[in-house]
Short mmCIF file of C-alpha atoms and ligand atoms in Angstrom, two decimals:
data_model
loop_
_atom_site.label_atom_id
_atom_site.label_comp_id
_atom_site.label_asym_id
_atom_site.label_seq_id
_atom_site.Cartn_x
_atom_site.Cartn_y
_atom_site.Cartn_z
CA UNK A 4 56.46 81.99 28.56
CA UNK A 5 58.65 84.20 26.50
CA UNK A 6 59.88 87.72 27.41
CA UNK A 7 62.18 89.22 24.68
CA UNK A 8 63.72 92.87 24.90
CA UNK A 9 64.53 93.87 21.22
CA UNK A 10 67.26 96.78 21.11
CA UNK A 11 69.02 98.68 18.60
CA UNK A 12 69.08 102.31 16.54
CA UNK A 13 66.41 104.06 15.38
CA UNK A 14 65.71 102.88 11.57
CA UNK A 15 67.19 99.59 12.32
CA UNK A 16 64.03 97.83 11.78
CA UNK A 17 62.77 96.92 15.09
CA UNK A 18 59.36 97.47 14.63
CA UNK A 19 58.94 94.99 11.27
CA UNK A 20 61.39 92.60 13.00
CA UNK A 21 59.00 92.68 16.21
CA UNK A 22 56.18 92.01 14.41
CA UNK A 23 57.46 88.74 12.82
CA UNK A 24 58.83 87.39 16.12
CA UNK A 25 55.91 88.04 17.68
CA UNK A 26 54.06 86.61 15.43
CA UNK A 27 56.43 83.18 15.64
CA UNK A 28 56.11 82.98 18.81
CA UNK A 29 52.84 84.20 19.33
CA UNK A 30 52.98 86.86 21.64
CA UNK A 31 52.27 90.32 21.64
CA UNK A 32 54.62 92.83 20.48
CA UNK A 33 54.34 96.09 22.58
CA UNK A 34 56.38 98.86 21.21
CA UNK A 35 56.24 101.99 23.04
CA UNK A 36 57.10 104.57 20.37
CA UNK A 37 53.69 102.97 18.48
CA UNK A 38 51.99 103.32 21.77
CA UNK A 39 52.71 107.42 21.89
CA UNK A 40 52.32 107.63 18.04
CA UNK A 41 48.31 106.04 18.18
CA UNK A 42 48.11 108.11 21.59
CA UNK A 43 49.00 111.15 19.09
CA UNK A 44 47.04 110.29 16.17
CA UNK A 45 44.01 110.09 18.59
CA UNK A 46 44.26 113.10 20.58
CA UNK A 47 44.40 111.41 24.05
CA UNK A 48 46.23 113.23 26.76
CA UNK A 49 49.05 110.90 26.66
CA UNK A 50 49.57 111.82 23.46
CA UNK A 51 49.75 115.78 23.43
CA UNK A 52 52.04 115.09 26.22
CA UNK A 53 54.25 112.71 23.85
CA UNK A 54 54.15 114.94 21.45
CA UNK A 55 55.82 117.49 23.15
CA UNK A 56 59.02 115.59 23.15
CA UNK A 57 58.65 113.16 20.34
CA UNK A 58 58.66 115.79 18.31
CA UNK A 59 62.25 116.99 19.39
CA UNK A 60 63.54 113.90 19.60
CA UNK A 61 63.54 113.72 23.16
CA UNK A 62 62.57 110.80 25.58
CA UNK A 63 59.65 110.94 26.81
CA UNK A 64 59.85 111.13 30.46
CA UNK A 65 59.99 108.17 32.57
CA UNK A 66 57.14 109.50 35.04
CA UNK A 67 54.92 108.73 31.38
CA UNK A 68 56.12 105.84 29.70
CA UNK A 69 56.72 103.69 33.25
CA UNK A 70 53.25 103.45 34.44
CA UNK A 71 52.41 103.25 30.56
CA UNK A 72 54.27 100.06 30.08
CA UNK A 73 53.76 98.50 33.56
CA UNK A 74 50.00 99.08 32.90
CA UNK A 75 50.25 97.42 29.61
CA UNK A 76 52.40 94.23 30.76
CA UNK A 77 49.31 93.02 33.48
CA UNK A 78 46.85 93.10 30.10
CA UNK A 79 46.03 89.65 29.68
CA UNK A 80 47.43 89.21 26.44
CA UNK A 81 50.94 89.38 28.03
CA UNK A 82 50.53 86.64 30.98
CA UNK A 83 51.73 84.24 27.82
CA UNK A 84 54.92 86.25 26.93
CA UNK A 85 55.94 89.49 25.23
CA UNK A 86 58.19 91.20 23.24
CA UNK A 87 59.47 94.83 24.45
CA UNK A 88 60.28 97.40 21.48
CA UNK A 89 61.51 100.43 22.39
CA UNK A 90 61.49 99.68 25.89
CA UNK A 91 63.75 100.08 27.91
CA UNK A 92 65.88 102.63 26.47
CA UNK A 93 67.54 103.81 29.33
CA UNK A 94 69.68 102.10 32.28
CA UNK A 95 67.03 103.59 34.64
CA UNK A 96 64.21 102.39 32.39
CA UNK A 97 66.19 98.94 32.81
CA UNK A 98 66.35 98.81 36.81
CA UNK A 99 62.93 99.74 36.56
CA UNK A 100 61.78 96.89 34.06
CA UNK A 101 64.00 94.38 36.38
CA UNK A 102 61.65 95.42 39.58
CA UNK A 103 58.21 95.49 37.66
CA UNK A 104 59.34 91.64 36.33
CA UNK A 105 60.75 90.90 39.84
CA UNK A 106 56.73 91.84 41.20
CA UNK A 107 55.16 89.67 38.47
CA UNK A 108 57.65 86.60 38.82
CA UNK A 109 58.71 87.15 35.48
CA UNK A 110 62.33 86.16 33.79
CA UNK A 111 63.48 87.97 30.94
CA UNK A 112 64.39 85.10 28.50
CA UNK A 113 66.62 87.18 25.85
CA UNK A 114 68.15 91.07 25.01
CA UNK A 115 68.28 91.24 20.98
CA UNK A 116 70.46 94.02 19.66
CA UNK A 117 69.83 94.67 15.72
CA UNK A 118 72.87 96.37 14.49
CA UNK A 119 73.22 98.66 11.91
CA UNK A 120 75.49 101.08 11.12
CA UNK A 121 74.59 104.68 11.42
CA UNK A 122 74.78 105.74 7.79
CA UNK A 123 72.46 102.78 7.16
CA UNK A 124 69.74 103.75 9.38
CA UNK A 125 69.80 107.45 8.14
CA UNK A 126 69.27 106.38 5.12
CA UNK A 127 66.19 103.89 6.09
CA UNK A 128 64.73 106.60 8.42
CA UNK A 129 64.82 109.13 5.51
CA UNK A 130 62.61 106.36 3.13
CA UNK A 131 60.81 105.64 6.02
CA UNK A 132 59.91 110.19 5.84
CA UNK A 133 58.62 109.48 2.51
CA UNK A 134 56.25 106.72 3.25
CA UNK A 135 54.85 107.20 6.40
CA UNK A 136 55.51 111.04 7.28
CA UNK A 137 56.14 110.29 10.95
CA UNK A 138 56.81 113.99 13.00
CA UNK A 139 60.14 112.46 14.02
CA UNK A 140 61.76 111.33 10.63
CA UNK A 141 63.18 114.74 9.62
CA UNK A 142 67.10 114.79 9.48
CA UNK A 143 68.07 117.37 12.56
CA UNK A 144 65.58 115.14 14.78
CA UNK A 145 67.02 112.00 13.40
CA UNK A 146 70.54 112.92 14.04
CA UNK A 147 69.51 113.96 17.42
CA UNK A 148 67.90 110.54 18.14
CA UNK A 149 70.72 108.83 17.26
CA UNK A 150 72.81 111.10 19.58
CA UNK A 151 70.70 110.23 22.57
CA UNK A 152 70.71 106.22 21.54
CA UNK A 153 74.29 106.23 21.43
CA UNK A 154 74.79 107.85 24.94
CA UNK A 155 71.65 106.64 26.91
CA UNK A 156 70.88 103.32 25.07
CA UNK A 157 73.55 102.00 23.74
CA UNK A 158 75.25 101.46 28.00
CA UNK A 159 72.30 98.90 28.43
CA UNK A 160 73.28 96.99 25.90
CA UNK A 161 76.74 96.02 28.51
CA UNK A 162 73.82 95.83 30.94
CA UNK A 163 72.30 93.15 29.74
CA UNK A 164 75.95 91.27 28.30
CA UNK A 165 76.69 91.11 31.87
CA UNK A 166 73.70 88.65 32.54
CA UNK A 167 74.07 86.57 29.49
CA UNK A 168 71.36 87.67 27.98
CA UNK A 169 72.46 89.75 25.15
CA UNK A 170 72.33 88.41 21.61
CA UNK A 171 73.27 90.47 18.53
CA UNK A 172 72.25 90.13 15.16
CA UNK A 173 73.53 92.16 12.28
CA UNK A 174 70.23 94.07 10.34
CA UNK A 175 72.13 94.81 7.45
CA UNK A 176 70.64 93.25 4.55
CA UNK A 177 66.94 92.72 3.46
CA UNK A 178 64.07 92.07 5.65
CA UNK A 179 63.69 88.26 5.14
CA UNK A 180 67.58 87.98 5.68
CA UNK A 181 67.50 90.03 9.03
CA UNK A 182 64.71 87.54 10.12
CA UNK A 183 66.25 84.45 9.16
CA UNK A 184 69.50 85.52 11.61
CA UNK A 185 66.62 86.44 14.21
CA UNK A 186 64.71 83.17 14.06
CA UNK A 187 68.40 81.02 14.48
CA UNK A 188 68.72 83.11 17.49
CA UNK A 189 65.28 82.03 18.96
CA UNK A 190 65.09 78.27 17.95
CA UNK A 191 68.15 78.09 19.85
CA UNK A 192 66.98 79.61 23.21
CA UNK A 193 65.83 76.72 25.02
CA UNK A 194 62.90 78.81 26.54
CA UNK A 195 61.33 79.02 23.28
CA UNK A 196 58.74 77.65 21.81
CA UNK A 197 57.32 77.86 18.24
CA UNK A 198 53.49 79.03 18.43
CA UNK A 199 51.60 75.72 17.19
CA UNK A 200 49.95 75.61 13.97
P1 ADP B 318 62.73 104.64 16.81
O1 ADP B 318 63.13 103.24 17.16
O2 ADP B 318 62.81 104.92 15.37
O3 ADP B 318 63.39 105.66 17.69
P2 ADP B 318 60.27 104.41 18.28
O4 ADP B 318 58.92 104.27 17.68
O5 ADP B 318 60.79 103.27 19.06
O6 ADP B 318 61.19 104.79 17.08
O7 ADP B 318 60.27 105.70 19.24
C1 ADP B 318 59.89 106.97 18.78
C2 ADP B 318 60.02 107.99 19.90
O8 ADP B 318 59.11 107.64 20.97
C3 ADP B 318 61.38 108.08 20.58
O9 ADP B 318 62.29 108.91 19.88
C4 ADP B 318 60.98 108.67 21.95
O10 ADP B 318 60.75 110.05 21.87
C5 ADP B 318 59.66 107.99 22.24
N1 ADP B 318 59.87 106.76 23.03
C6 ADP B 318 59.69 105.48 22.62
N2 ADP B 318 60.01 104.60 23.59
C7 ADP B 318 60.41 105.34 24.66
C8 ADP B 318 60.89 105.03 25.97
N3 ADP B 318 61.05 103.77 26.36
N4 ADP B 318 61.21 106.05 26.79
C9 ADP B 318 61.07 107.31 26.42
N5 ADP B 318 60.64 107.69 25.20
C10 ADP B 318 60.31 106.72 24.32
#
């Protein structure tokens, strides 16, 4: 079993970079922001509530996305292993992840921080606008996101240094050279194992 936490800025990539270690190691990736956004996109309850602070760049609140996530780690798909995008993104979020894993038996394997700088992701958030027209990709709401990373996420990342779990990667570059530094990371985690076939 392989439980992964992938960290870093908005418009650093996490979401493609999930989807190709998840895919290696085949396990599901469960990002929470694409949890709200299909929760939005559908109308659900969930999502109008989302919305409401998606929209401003806000966190949702934790009375939401806790039971959301806890909820979605006993689906059977995740007994083998997951990957967490987007989750936790707050030292409270953290603390509560530790006692939902503590009730399941779970370890947490490995904390990947993508960094990139913050010109960088500005720039890949504002391509990002263009192609997918997410509410949350305009440049106030942006800036603001990166405001509340730096001060509520970024502390978790000394968090999770201070168990040995923390690995960083730099996401500058393309794609395919982000995942190559990704993948050394894993095949050297003695936890983890390539998906067969
Ligand atoms: P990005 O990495 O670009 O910020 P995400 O898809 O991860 O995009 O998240 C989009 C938005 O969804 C966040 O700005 C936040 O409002 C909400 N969100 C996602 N994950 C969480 C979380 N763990 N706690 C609270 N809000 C969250």
């Amino acid at each position: 079993m392989t439980t992964i936490i992938l960290l870093g800025p908005p418009g650093a990539g996490k979401g493609t970079q999930a989807k190709r270690i998840a895919e290696r190691l085949g396990i599901p990736a469960i990002s929470t922001g694409a949890i709200f956004r299909t929760n939005m996109s559908e109308g659900t309850e969930l999502g109008k509530q989302a919305a409401l602070y998606i929209d401003r760049g806000e966190f949702v609140p934790d009375s939401v996305t806790n039971p959301m996530v806890k909820a979605r780690l006993a689906a059977p798909d995740a007994q083998k292993g997951f990957l967490l995008d987007g989750y936790p993104r707050t030292l409270d979020q953290a603390h509560v992840l530790r006692d939902m894993l503590a009730d399941l038996g779970i370890t947490l394997n490995l904390v990947l921080e993508i960094e990139v700088d913050e010109d960088e992701v500005v720039t890949r958030m504002l391509k990002r606008a263009e192609e997918q027209h997410r509410t949350d990709d305009t440049e106030p709401v942006m800036r603001h996101r990166l405001e509340v990373y730096r001060e509520q996420t970024m502390p978790m990342a000394t968090y999770y240094a201070d168990q040995d779990l923390l690995e960083v990667v730099d996401g500058s570059g393309t794609i395919d050279e982000v995942s190559e530094r990704i993948f050394a990371v894993l095949d050297a985690l003695p936890t983890c194992e390539r998906k067969q076939g």
